[in-house]
């Protein structure tokens, strides 16, 4: 059996743990494993005449194997030794690698989206692969679903720090991101208090407020704004004034990048282009401005950004990654293609990809964590 592994979309701490578990579990069964570099890019012929819309450098030689820079890395227990605790992905990743919408530059400089999925499937078969384990978030799992519909024997593994993949209690990377975000909120507390300022911290979470809610609560933020609850800036200011009246002259606001005011839309840093999705960012600065204007308080904002995706995975994320990788191989062994591995505590199990794609796991408004926030007097901006 020859198993290919791909990591697509944004990286997340715990990816390397998944890769290691897949390789070791396959090795136990006498199977071979290969890593596809940069999403699916490593499967396209290196001499393709197509030019990507955004220039991509050739694959560098693989650090450990000393390989010649090809798009596939043979993976064995030696190659994945000592990587469980490392952030990122040893395979590299890209969020411009949708084979159904591959952005190519035309001779006249314009960009077109090409469907390269047939080429990809042909290459997968030509390499003699028997199974693909695709590790990715909502976008990558939708791609995986379409590849499976085209006949690729495939198992998905959910990955995102945002924790918004439908059907799984958790995704690896989330716990690490929350720990980083909580640490940042802890740190802005002392400077906010020293200066009697309002500090607004913008956190990741395109569609769902999991990171912001968990870290905001753990870090004792006074206001938490998430995409699921459009906020009223007047309500946010009410909370700040109410604290002021009690002699609490500083406040901390945690806001998800995808949060939006009741009368507005999420703030975009970049609109979607050929083969790329829109990039969010800037709501923190807007909230800070709104607060400063209305309350007269000195206000600062910061964007935590990709710090949340970096660093060594927490114990929880390492274990979840190892369990996901191991279960993905069991799923291949059982021939349950077209499934995705999910966490349903205390179990790690699998469900059909059909159930997952096109859906987002938002924070339920009646969930215990929302009720806890309200009970603690945290403003959710509504
Ligand atoms: O999906 C994970 C995520 O971290 C989002 O929260 C964020 O909007 C996005 O990735 C940013 O991705 P990139 O900077 O890689 O385009």
mmCIF file of C-alpha atoms and ligand atoms in Angstrom:
data_model
loop_
_atom_site.group_PDB
_atom_site.id
_atom_site.type_symbol
_atom_site.label_atom_id
_atom_site.label_comp_id
_atom_site.label_asym_id
_atom_site.label_seq_id
_atom_site.Cartn_x
_atom_site.Cartn_y
_atom_site.Cartn_z
ATOM 1 C CA UNK A 1 0.000 0.000 0.000
ATOM 2 C CA UNK A 2 1.314 3.483 -0.919
ATOM 3 C CA UNK A 3 -0.219 6.340 1.036
ATOM 4 C CA UNK A 4 0.166 10.016 0.097
ATOM 5 C CA UNK A 5 -0.241 12.818 2.653
ATOM 6 C CA UNK A 6 -1.047 16.462 1.930
ATOM 7 C CA UNK A 7 -1.326 19.481 4.210
ATOM 8 C CA UNK A 8 -3.349 22.357 2.719
ATOM 9 C CA UNK A 9 -4.512 25.817 3.783
ATOM 10 C CA UNK A 10 -3.139 27.727 6.767
ATOM 11 C CA UNK A 11 -0.774 25.832 9.035
ATOM 12 C CA UNK A 12 -1.787 24.855 12.576
ATOM 13 C CA UNK A 13 0.271 23.591 15.517
ATOM 14 C CA UNK A 14 -0.107 19.805 15.639
ATOM 15 C CA UNK A 15 0.190 19.173 11.883
ATOM 16 C CA UNK A 16 3.567 17.494 12.302
ATOM 17 C CA UNK A 17 2.149 15.243 15.020
ATOM 18 C CA UNK A 18 -0.523 14.075 12.556
ATOM 19 C CA UNK A 19 2.106 13.416 9.870
ATOM 20 C CA UNK A 20 4.284 11.458 12.303
ATOM 21 C CA UNK A 21 1.361 9.329 13.489
ATOM 22 C CA UNK A 22 0.342 8.540 9.908
ATOM 23 C CA UNK A 23 3.864 7.542 8.933
ATOM 24 C CA UNK A 24 4.437 5.364 12.008
ATOM 25 C CA UNK A 25 1.007 3.703 11.770
ATOM 26 C CA UNK A 26 1.570 2.953 8.076
ATOM 27 C CA UNK A 27 5.074 1.667 8.800
ATOM 28 C CA UNK A 28 3.631 -0.773 11.379
ATOM 29 C CA UNK A 29 1.491 -2.204 8.588
ATOM 30 C CA UNK A 30 4.372 -2.398 6.139
ATOM 31 C CA UNK A 31 2.917 0.431 4.024
ATOM 32 C CA UNK A 32 4.896 3.182 2.274
ATOM 33 C CA UNK A 33 4.167 6.878 2.855
ATOM 34 C CA UNK A 34 4.939 9.956 0.789
ATOM 35 C CA UNK A 35 4.412 13.613 1.630
ATOM 36 C CA UNK A 36 3.105 15.897 -1.113
ATOM 37 C CA UNK A 37 4.777 19.271 -0.810
ATOM 38 C CA UNK A 38 2.838 22.571 -0.556
ATOM 39 C CA UNK A 39 -0.711 21.264 -0.595
ATOM 40 C CA UNK A 40 -1.087 19.427 -3.906
ATOM 41 C CA UNK A 41 1.575 21.421 -5.763
ATOM 42 C CA UNK A 42 4.072 18.577 -5.402
ATOM 43 C CA UNK A 43 1.908 16.318 -7.552
ATOM 44 C CA UNK A 44 1.942 18.532 -10.649
ATOM 45 C CA UNK A 45 4.689 17.824 -13.182
ATOM 46 C CA UNK A 46 7.643 20.065 -12.363
ATOM 47 C CA UNK A 47 8.086 20.938 -16.018
ATOM 48 C CA UNK A 48 4.510 22.239 -16.381
ATOM 49 C CA UNK A 49 4.365 25.233 -18.702
ATOM 50 C CA UNK A 50 1.712 26.890 -16.547
ATOM 51 C CA UNK A 51 2.853 29.911 -14.594
ATOM 52 C CA UNK A 52 1.230 30.483 -11.178
ATOM 53 C CA UNK A 53 -0.411 33.890 -10.687
ATOM 54 C CA UNK A 54 1.740 34.507 -7.629
ATOM 55 C CA UNK A 55 5.312 33.360 -8.290
ATOM 56 C CA UNK A 56 6.251 30.293 -6.245
ATOM 57 C CA UNK A 57 9.885 29.306 -5.785
ATOM 58 C CA UNK A 58 11.000 25.794 -6.755
ATOM 59 C CA UNK A 59 10.905 23.227 -3.949
ATOM 60 C CA UNK A 60 14.066 23.522 -1.881
ATOM 61 C CA UNK A 61 15.960 20.303 -1.085
ATOM 62 C CA UNK A 62 14.281 18.482 1.786
ATOM 63 C CA UNK A 63 16.120 19.398 4.983
ATOM 64 C CA UNK A 64 16.652 15.896 6.288
ATOM 65 C CA UNK A 65 16.517 13.668 3.232
ATOM 66 C CA UNK A 66 18.828 15.821 1.181
ATOM 67 C CA UNK A 67 16.404 14.981 -1.657
ATOM 68 C CA UNK A 68 16.728 16.802 -4.960
ATOM 69 C CA UNK A 69 13.869 19.179 -4.428
ATOM 70 C CA UNK A 70 11.099 17.073 -6.016
ATOM 71 C CA UNK A 71 7.467 17.538 -5.099
ATOM 72 C CA UNK A 72 7.156 14.287 -3.121
ATOM 73 C CA UNK A 73 9.051 13.391 0.045
ATOM 74 C CA UNK A 74 9.394 9.706 0.932
ATOM 75 C CA UNK A 75 8.488 9.523 4.617
ATOM 76 C CA UNK A 76 9.733 6.849 6.995
ATOM 77 C CA UNK A 77 10.106 6.676 10.787
ATOM 78 C CA UNK A 78 13.549 8.260 10.585
ATOM 79 C CA UNK A 79 12.257 11.244 8.563
ATOM 80 C CA UNK A 80 9.518 12.012 11.104
ATOM 81 C CA UNK A 81 11.666 11.520 14.194
ATOM 82 C CA UNK A 82 11.472 14.416 16.661
ATOM 83 C CA UNK A 83 8.774 16.457 14.901
ATOM 84 C CA UNK A 84 5.760 16.019 17.223
ATOM 85 C CA UNK A 85 6.610 19.169 19.159
ATOM 86 C CA UNK A 86 7.367 21.326 16.095
ATOM 87 C CA UNK A 87 4.925 23.953 14.812
ATOM 88 C CA UNK A 88 4.173 24.307 11.077
ATOM 89 C CA UNK A 89 4.279 21.405 8.629
ATOM 90 C CA UNK A 90 7.365 19.655 7.300
ATOM 91 C CA UNK A 91 5.554 19.301 3.955
ATOM 92 C CA UNK A 92 4.888 22.991 3.472
ATOM 93 C CA UNK A 93 1.416 24.276 2.659
ATOM 94 C CA UNK A 94 -0.374 26.872 0.553
ATOM 95 C CA UNK A 95 -3.759 28.514 0.497
ATOM 96 C CA UNK A 96 -3.522 29.172 -3.240
ATOM 97 C CA UNK A 97 -3.541 25.516 -4.201
ATOM 98 C CA UNK A 98 -7.144 24.738 -5.075
ATOM 99 C CA UNK A 99 -6.785 22.311 -8.040
ATOM 100 C CA UNK A 100 -10.287 23.241 -9.219
ATOM 101 C CA UNK A 101 -9.451 26.962 -9.214
ATOM 102 C CA UNK A 102 -5.714 27.020 -9.870
ATOM 103 C CA UNK A 103 -4.630 30.614 -10.543
ATOM 104 C CA UNK A 104 -2.449 30.858 -13.645
ATOM 105 C CA UNK A 105 -0.840 33.920 -15.202
ATOM 106 C CA UNK A 106 -1.558 34.464 -18.903
ATOM 107 C CA UNK A 107 1.080 35.775 -21.340
ATOM 108 C CA UNK A 108 -0.700 39.182 -21.308
ATOM 109 C CA UNK A 109 -0.272 39.389 -17.506
ATOM 110 C CA UNK A 110 -3.908 38.654 -16.647
ATOM 111 C CA UNK A 111 -4.888 35.803 -14.320
ATOM 112 C CA UNK A 112 -7.267 32.931 -15.060
ATOM 113 C CA UNK A 113 -8.495 30.129 -12.842
ATOM 114 C CA UNK A 114 -7.880 26.680 -14.316
ATOM 115 C CA UNK A 115 -9.346 23.343 -13.325
ATOM 116 C CA UNK A 116 -6.246 21.143 -12.932
ATOM 117 C CA UNK A 117 -8.024 18.393 -11.010
ATOM 118 C CA UNK A 118 -7.824 15.836 -13.848
ATOM 119 C CA UNK A 119 -4.076 16.415 -14.093
ATOM 120 C CA UNK A 120 -3.803 15.954 -10.338
ATOM 121 C CA UNK A 121 -5.814 12.727 -10.286
ATOM 122 C CA UNK A 122 -3.786 11.381 -13.217
ATOM 123 C CA UNK A 123 -0.537 12.162 -11.398
ATOM 124 C CA UNK A 124 -1.845 10.539 -8.193
ATOM 125 C CA UNK A 125 -2.572 7.362 -10.173
ATOM 126 C CA UNK A 126 0.660 7.482 -12.147
ATOM 127 C CA UNK A 127 2.596 7.491 -8.868
ATOM 128 C CA UNK A 128 0.793 4.299 -7.887
ATOM 129 C CA UNK A 129 -0.803 5.732 -4.753
ATOM 130 C CA UNK A 130 -3.548 3.666 -3.133
ATOM 131 C CA UNK A 131 -4.799 6.287 -0.697
ATOM 132 C CA UNK A 132 -4.587 9.994 0.068
ATOM 133 C CA UNK A 133 -4.822 11.437 3.569
ATOM 134 C CA UNK A 134 -5.753 15.108 3.174
ATOM 135 C CA UNK A 135 -5.203 17.261 6.242
ATOM 136 C CA UNK A 136 -6.960 20.607 6.000
ATOM 137 C CA UNK A 137 -9.602 23.072 7.144
ATOM 138 C CA UNK A 138 -13.010 23.786 5.615
ATOM 139 C CA UNK A 139 -11.587 24.858 2.234
ATOM 140 C CA UNK A 140 -9.168 21.936 1.947
ATOM 141 C CA UNK A 141 -11.818 19.441 3.050
ATOM 142 C CA UNK A 142 -14.183 20.731 0.336
ATOM 143 C CA UNK A 143 -11.396 20.168 -2.195
ATOM 144 C CA UNK A 144 -10.827 16.694 -0.711
ATOM 145 C CA UNK A 145 -14.524 15.953 -1.074
ATOM 146 C CA UNK A 146 -14.471 16.871 -4.763
ATOM 147 C CA UNK A 147 -11.327 14.792 -5.353
ATOM 148 C CA UNK A 148 -13.024 11.846 -3.679
ATOM 149 C CA UNK A 149 -16.032 12.354 -5.981
ATOM 150 C CA UNK A 150 -13.545 12.128 -8.861
ATOM 151 C CA UNK A 151 -12.467 8.704 -7.628
ATOM 152 C CA UNK A 152 -9.486 9.465 -5.369
ATOM 153 C CA UNK A 153 -9.512 7.039 -2.400
ATOM 154 C CA UNK A 154 -9.221 9.633 0.309
ATOM 155 C CA UNK A 155 -9.575 10.223 4.052
ATOM 156 C CA UNK A 156 -9.776 13.738 5.527
ATOM 157 C CA UNK A 157 -8.277 15.032 8.765
ATOM 158 C CA UNK A 158 -9.703 18.344 10.043
ATOM 159 C CA UNK A 159 -7.231 21.099 10.801
ATOM 160 C CA UNK A 160 -7.660 24.732 11.791
ATOM 161 C CA UNK A 161 -6.812 26.933 14.725
ATOM 162 C CA UNK A 162 -10.292 28.472 14.280
ATOM 163 C CA UNK A 163 -11.982 25.237 15.517
ATOM 164 C CA UNK A 164 -14.855 25.801 13.107
ATOM 165 C CA UNK A 165 -14.916 22.470 11.225
ATOM 166 C CA UNK A 166 -18.353 20.936 11.489
ATOM 167 C CA UNK A 167 -18.729 17.544 13.172
ATOM 168 C CA UNK A 168 -15.651 17.552 15.391
ATOM 169 C CA UNK A 169 -15.568 18.727 18.976
ATOM 170 C CA UNK A 170 -12.046 20.086 18.448
ATOM 171 C CA UNK A 171 -9.423 20.595 15.796
ATOM 172 C CA UNK A 172 -5.743 20.472 16.687
ATOM 173 C CA UNK A 173 -4.078 23.883 16.778
ATOM 174 C CA UNK A 174 -7.018 25.511 18.531
ATOM 175 C CA UNK A 175 -5.758 24.824 22.049
ATOM 176 C CA UNK A 176 -2.308 26.217 21.212
ATOM 177 C CA UNK A 177 -3.823 29.322 19.595
ATOM 178 C CA UNK A 178 -6.024 29.927 22.649
ATOM 179 C CA UNK A 179 -2.999 29.585 24.946
ATOM 180 C CA UNK A 180 -1.066 32.151 22.869
ATOM 181 C CA UNK A 181 -4.051 34.517 22.734
ATOM 182 C CA UNK A 182 -4.685 34.228 26.484
ATOM 183 C CA UNK A 183 -1.048 34.994 27.194
ATOM 184 C CA UNK A 184 -1.298 38.099 24.983
ATOM 185 C CA UNK A 185 -4.468 39.294 26.744
ATOM 186 C CA UNK A 186 -2.765 38.735 30.129
ATOM 187 C CA UNK A 187 0.110 40.883 28.945
ATOM 188 C CA UNK A 188 -1.963 43.802 27.713
ATOM 189 C CA UNK A 189 -3.704 43.921 31.108
ATOM 190 C CA UNK A 190 -0.745 45.397 32.942
ATOM 191 C CA UNK A 191 -0.064 48.075 30.356
ATOM 192 C CA UNK A 192 -3.793 48.916 30.071
ATOM 193 C CA UNK A 193 -4.052 49.292 33.838
ATOM 194 C CA UNK A 194 -0.874 51.356 34.153
ATOM 195 C CA UNK A 195 -2.107 53.851 31.545
ATOM 196 C CA UNK A 196 -5.837 53.751 32.362
ATOM 197 C CA UNK A 197 -6.401 52.814 28.744
ATOM 198 C CA UNK A 198 -8.742 50.651 26.734
ATOM 199 C CA UNK A 199 -6.805 47.959 24.888
ATOM 200 C CA UNK A 200 -8.475 46.209 21.961
ATOM 201 C CA UNK A 201 -6.955 42.860 20.925
ATOM 202 C CA UNK A 202 -7.938 41.482 17.496
ATOM 203 C CA UNK A 203 -7.796 37.706 17.280
ATOM 204 C CA UNK A 204 -8.182 35.146 14.488
ATOM 205 C CA UNK A 205 -11.509 33.529 13.645
ATOM 206 C CA UNK A 206 -12.974 34.217 10.218
ATOM 207 C CA UNK A 207 -16.461 32.883 10.788
ATOM 208 C CA UNK A 208 -16.462 31.621 14.355
ATOM 209 C CA UNK A 209 -15.554 33.208 17.669
ATOM 210 C CA UNK A 210 -14.069 30.164 19.420
ATOM 211 C CA UNK A 211 -10.541 31.545 19.880
ATOM 212 C CA UNK A 212 -11.795 34.965 20.986
ATOM 213 C CA UNK A 213 -14.380 33.580 23.394
ATOM 214 C CA UNK A 214 -12.104 31.022 25.026
ATOM 215 C CA UNK A 215 -9.081 33.299 25.343
ATOM 216 C CA UNK A 216 -11.189 36.358 26.166
ATOM 217 C CA UNK A 217 -12.836 34.544 29.066
ATOM 218 C CA UNK A 218 -9.605 32.928 30.280
ATOM 219 C CA UNK A 219 -7.780 36.252 30.030
ATOM 220 C CA UNK A 220 -10.583 38.155 31.827
ATOM 221 C CA UNK A 221 -11.485 40.468 28.951
ATOM 222 C CA UNK A 222 -14.316 42.864 29.781
ATOM 223 C CA UNK A 223 -15.832 42.842 26.291
ATOM 224 C CA UNK A 224 -15.756 39.901 23.857
ATOM 225 C CA UNK A 225 -16.946 40.419 20.274
ATOM 226 C CA UNK A 226 -17.466 37.399 18.034
ATOM 227 C CA UNK A 227 -18.836 36.906 14.502
ATOM 228 C CA UNK A 228 -21.906 35.047 15.828
ATOM 229 C CA UNK A 229 -23.161 38.128 17.726
ATOM 230 C CA UNK A 230 -23.141 41.400 15.734
ATOM 231 C CA UNK A 231 -22.166 44.105 18.200
ATOM 232 C CA UNK A 232 -23.523 47.509 19.086
ATOM 233 C CA UNK A 233 -20.624 49.889 19.758
ATOM 234 C CA UNK A 234 -22.863 51.821 22.188
ATOM 235 C CA UNK A 235 -23.249 48.655 24.296
ATOM 236 C CA UNK A 236 -19.477 48.175 24.254
ATOM 237 C CA UNK A 237 -19.012 51.760 25.493
ATOM 238 C CA UNK A 238 -21.689 51.252 28.150
ATOM 239 C CA UNK A 239 -19.582 48.462 29.650
ATOM 240 C CA UNK A 240 -16.469 50.650 29.629
ATOM 241 C CA UNK A 241 -18.324 53.553 31.291
ATOM 242 C CA UNK A 242 -19.855 51.225 33.849
ATOM 243 C CA UNK A 243 -16.363 49.985 34.802
ATOM 244 C CA UNK A 244 -15.148 53.571 34.939
ATOM 245 C CA UNK A 245 -17.942 54.411 37.389
ATOM 246 C CA UNK A 246 -16.668 51.595 39.629
ATOM 247 C CA UNK A 247 -13.149 52.988 39.547
ATOM 248 C CA UNK A 248 -11.887 50.471 36.998
ATOM 249 C CA UNK A 249 -10.206 52.931 34.699
ATOM 250 C CA UNK A 250 -8.974 50.425 32.123
ATOM 251 C CA UNK A 251 -10.759 47.850 29.995
ATOM 252 C CA UNK A 252 -9.792 44.985 27.731
ATOM 253 C CA UNK A 253 -11.751 44.235 24.559
ATOM 254 C CA UNK A 254 -11.154 40.944 22.687
ATOM 255 C CA UNK A 255 -12.517 41.038 19.137
ATOM 256 C CA UNK A 256 -12.529 38.307 16.494
ATOM 257 C CA UNK A 257 -11.322 39.345 13.043
ATOM 258 C CA UNK A 258 -14.699 38.248 11.634
ATOM 259 C CA UNK A 259 -16.815 40.250 14.117
ATOM 260 C CA UNK A 260 -19.085 42.918 12.658
ATOM 261 C CA UNK A 261 -21.185 45.801 13.935
ATOM 262 C CA UNK A 262 -24.984 45.459 13.857
ATOM 263 C CA UNK A 263 -25.145 47.902 10.986
ATOM 264 C CA UNK A 264 -22.043 46.814 9.101
ATOM 265 C CA UNK A 265 -20.036 44.044 7.485
ATOM 266 C CA UNK A 266 -16.797 42.293 8.493
ATOM 267 C CA UNK A 267 -13.694 44.364 7.673
ATOM 268 C CA UNK A 268 -11.652 43.047 4.757
ATOM 269 C CA UNK A 269 -7.940 43.570 4.322
ATOM 270 C CA UNK A 270 -8.018 42.059 0.838
ATOM 271 C CA UNK A 271 -10.880 40.934 -1.354
ATOM 272 C CA UNK A 272 -10.919 37.441 -2.868
ATOM 273 C CA UNK A 273 -8.952 37.145 -6.097
ATOM 274 C CA UNK A 274 -8.232 34.389 -8.611
ATOM 275 C CA UNK A 275 -7.697 31.226 -6.573
ATOM 276 C CA UNK A 276 -7.515 33.130 -3.294
ATOM 277 C CA UNK A 277 -10.024 33.788 -0.523
ATOM 278 C CA UNK A 278 -10.689 37.154 1.076
ATOM 279 C CA UNK A 279 -8.452 38.226 3.957
ATOM 280 C CA UNK A 280 -10.028 39.724 7.038
ATOM 281 C CA UNK A 281 -8.466 42.274 9.359
ATOM 282 C CA UNK A 282 -8.901 45.756 10.762
ATOM 283 C CA UNK A 283 -11.995 45.448 12.947
ATOM 284 C CA UNK A 284 -9.873 45.928 16.105
ATOM 285 C CA UNK A 285 -8.707 49.365 14.968
ATOM 286 C CA UNK A 286 -12.278 50.368 14.067
ATOM 287 C CA UNK A 287 -13.618 49.261 17.451
ATOM 288 C CA UNK A 288 -10.807 51.162 19.187
ATOM 289 C CA UNK A 289 -11.659 54.320 17.210
ATOM 290 C CA UNK A 290 -15.357 53.952 18.000
ATOM 291 C CA UNK A 291 -14.619 53.619 21.721
ATOM 292 C CA UNK A 292 -12.203 56.563 21.773
ATOM 293 C CA UNK A 293 -14.691 58.833 19.969
ATOM 294 C CA UNK A 294 -17.606 57.959 22.220
ATOM 295 C CA UNK A 295 -15.917 57.687 25.626
ATOM 296 C CA UNK A 296 -12.972 60.043 25.234
ATOM 297 C CA UNK A 297 -10.771 57.263 26.674
ATOM 298 C CA UNK A 298 -7.272 56.764 25.459
ATOM 299 C CA UNK A 299 -7.456 53.580 23.391
ATOM 300 C CA UNK A 300 -4.965 51.336 21.626
ATOM 301 C CA UNK A 301 -5.426 48.282 19.427
ATOM 302 C CA UNK A 302 -3.229 45.423 18.364
ATOM 303 C CA UNK A 303 -3.622 42.528 15.965
ATOM 304 C CA UNK A 304 -2.218 39.278 17.302
ATOM 305 C CA UNK A 305 -2.230 37.718 13.826
ATOM 306 C CA UNK A 306 -0.076 34.772 12.884
ATOM 307 C CA UNK A 307 1.502 34.438 16.310
ATOM 308 C CA UNK A 308 -1.641 32.398 16.985
ATOM 309 C CA UNK A 309 -0.688 29.903 14.294
ATOM 310 C CA UNK A 310 2.914 29.517 15.382
ATOM 311 C CA UNK A 311 4.906 27.785 18.061
ATOM 312 C CA UNK A 312 5.076 24.403 19.636
ATOM 313 C CA UNK A 313 1.704 22.622 19.985
ATOM 314 C CA UNK A 314 0.296 22.153 23.482
ATOM 315 C CA UNK A 315 0.067 18.663 24.947
ATOM 316 C CA UNK A 316 -3.616 18.592 24.002
ATOM 317 C CA UNK A 317 -2.892 19.432 20.359
ATOM 318 C CA UNK A 318 -0.021 16.948 20.123
ATOM 319 C CA UNK A 319 -2.212 14.154 21.451
ATOM 320 C CA UNK A 320 -5.167 15.103 19.279
ATOM 321 C CA UNK A 321 -2.872 15.254 16.234
ATOM 322 C CA UNK A 322 -1.372 11.840 17.021
ATOM 323 C CA UNK A 323 -4.833 10.338 17.563
ATOM 324 C CA UNK A 324 -6.173 11.878 14.335
ATOM 325 C CA UNK A 325 -3.199 10.574 12.313
ATOM 326 C CA UNK A 326 -3.486 7.103 13.766
ATOM 327 C CA UNK A 327 -7.250 6.976 13.191
ATOM 328 C CA UNK A 328 -6.845 8.201 9.602
ATOM 329 C CA UNK A 329 -4.670 5.158 8.877
ATOM 330 C CA UNK A 330 -7.203 2.841 10.532
ATOM 331 C CA UNK A 331 -9.851 4.428 8.311
ATOM 332 C CA UNK A 332 -7.715 3.700 5.218
ATOM 333 C CA UNK A 333 -7.176 0.126 6.463
ATOM 334 C CA UNK A 334 -10.953 -0.284 6.818
ATOM 335 C CA UNK A 335 -11.440 1.061 3.283
ATOM 336 C CA UNK A 336 -13.729 3.809 4.609
ATOM 337 C CA UNK A 337 -12.772 6.356 1.965
ATOM 338 C CA UNK A 338 -14.743 9.585 1.683
ATOM 339 C CA UNK A 339 -14.702 9.935 5.467
ATOM 340 C CA UNK A 340 -13.171 12.493 7.781
ATOM 341 C CA UNK A 341 -11.698 11.811 11.186
ATOM 342 C CA UNK A 342 -13.430 13.654 14.050
ATOM 343 C CA UNK A 343 -13.126 14.026 17.793
ATOM 344 C CA UNK A 344 -16.237 12.980 19.735
ATOM 345 C CA UNK A 345 -14.857 12.746 23.294
ATOM 346 C CA UNK A 346 -13.901 10.287 24.612
ATOM 347 C CA UNK A 347 -13.606 8.862 21.089
ATOM 348 C CA UNK A 348 -11.825 9.752 17.912
ATOM 349 C CA UNK A 349 -13.965 8.383 15.130
ATOM 350 C CA UNK A 350 -14.945 9.101 11.497
ATOM 351 C CA UNK A 351 -17.959 10.522 9.689
ATOM 352 C CA UNK A 352 -18.750 10.943 5.966
ATOM 353 C CA UNK A 353 -17.131 13.987 4.331
ATOM 354 C CA UNK A 354 -20.580 14.830 2.901
ATOM 355 C CA UNK A 355 -21.744 15.752 6.392
ATOM 356 C CA UNK A 356 -18.887 18.187 6.952
ATOM 357 C CA UNK A 357 -18.398 20.158 3.750
ATOM 358 C CA UNK A 358 -20.242 23.418 3.284
ATOM 359 C CA UNK A 359 -21.025 23.714 6.991
ATOM 360 C CA UNK A 360 -19.368 25.782 9.693
ATOM 361 C CA UNK A 361 -19.293 25.011 13.397
ATOM 362 C CA UNK A 362 -20.284 28.332 14.931
ATOM 363 C CA UNK A 363 -20.430 29.059 18.660
ATOM 364 C CA UNK A 364 -24.011 28.130 19.695
ATOM 365 C CA UNK A 365 -25.617 31.178 21.272
ATOM 366 C CA UNK A 366 -27.106 29.081 24.046
ATOM 367 C CA UNK A 367 -23.867 27.241 24.799
ATOM 368 C CA UNK A 368 -22.443 26.965 28.306
ATOM 369 C CA UNK A 369 -19.490 29.162 27.431
ATOM 370 C CA UNK A 370 -21.730 32.025 26.246
ATOM 371 C CA UNK A 371 -23.847 31.663 29.394
ATOM 372 C CA UNK A 372 -20.697 31.703 31.504
ATOM 373 C CA UNK A 373 -19.573 34.937 29.838
ATOM 374 C CA UNK A 374 -22.950 36.543 30.497
ATOM 375 C CA UNK A 375 -23.012 35.291 34.103
ATOM 376 C CA UNK A 376 -19.606 36.844 34.700
ATOM 377 C CA UNK A 377 -20.867 40.189 33.437
ATOM 378 C CA UNK A 378 -18.706 40.152 30.310
ATOM 379 C CA UNK A 379 -20.220 42.309 27.548
ATOM 380 C CA UNK A 380 -20.759 40.495 24.261
ATOM 381 C CA UNK A 381 -21.686 43.776 22.638
ATOM 382 C CA UNK A 382 -25.412 42.992 22.359
HETATM 383 O O1 LIG B 1 -8.301 29.686 8.998
HETATM 384 C C1 LIG B 1 -7.291 29.969 9.889
HETATM 385 C C2 LIG B 1 -6.879 31.384 9.810
HETATM 386 O O2 LIG B 1 -5.956 31.476 10.820
HETATM 387 C C3 LIG B 1 -7.985 32.443 9.923
HETATM 388 O O3 LIG B 1 -8.371 32.717 11.225
HETATM 389 C C4 LIG B 1 -7.366 33.619 9.235
HETATM 390 O O4 LIG B 1 -8.352 34.496 8.730
HETATM 391 C C5 LIG B 1 -6.630 32.975 8.145
HETATM 392 O O5 LIG B 1 -6.229 31.709 8.607
HETATM 393 C C6 LIG B 1 -5.448 33.773 7.646
HETATM 394 O O6 LIG B 1 -4.756 33.012 6.720
HETATM 395 P P1 LIG B 1 -3.543 33.509 5.812
HETATM 396 O O7 LIG B 1 -2.895 34.665 6.482
HETATM 397 O O8 LIG B 1 -2.664 32.322 5.741
HETATM 398 O O9 LIG B 1 -4.125 33.873 4.525
#
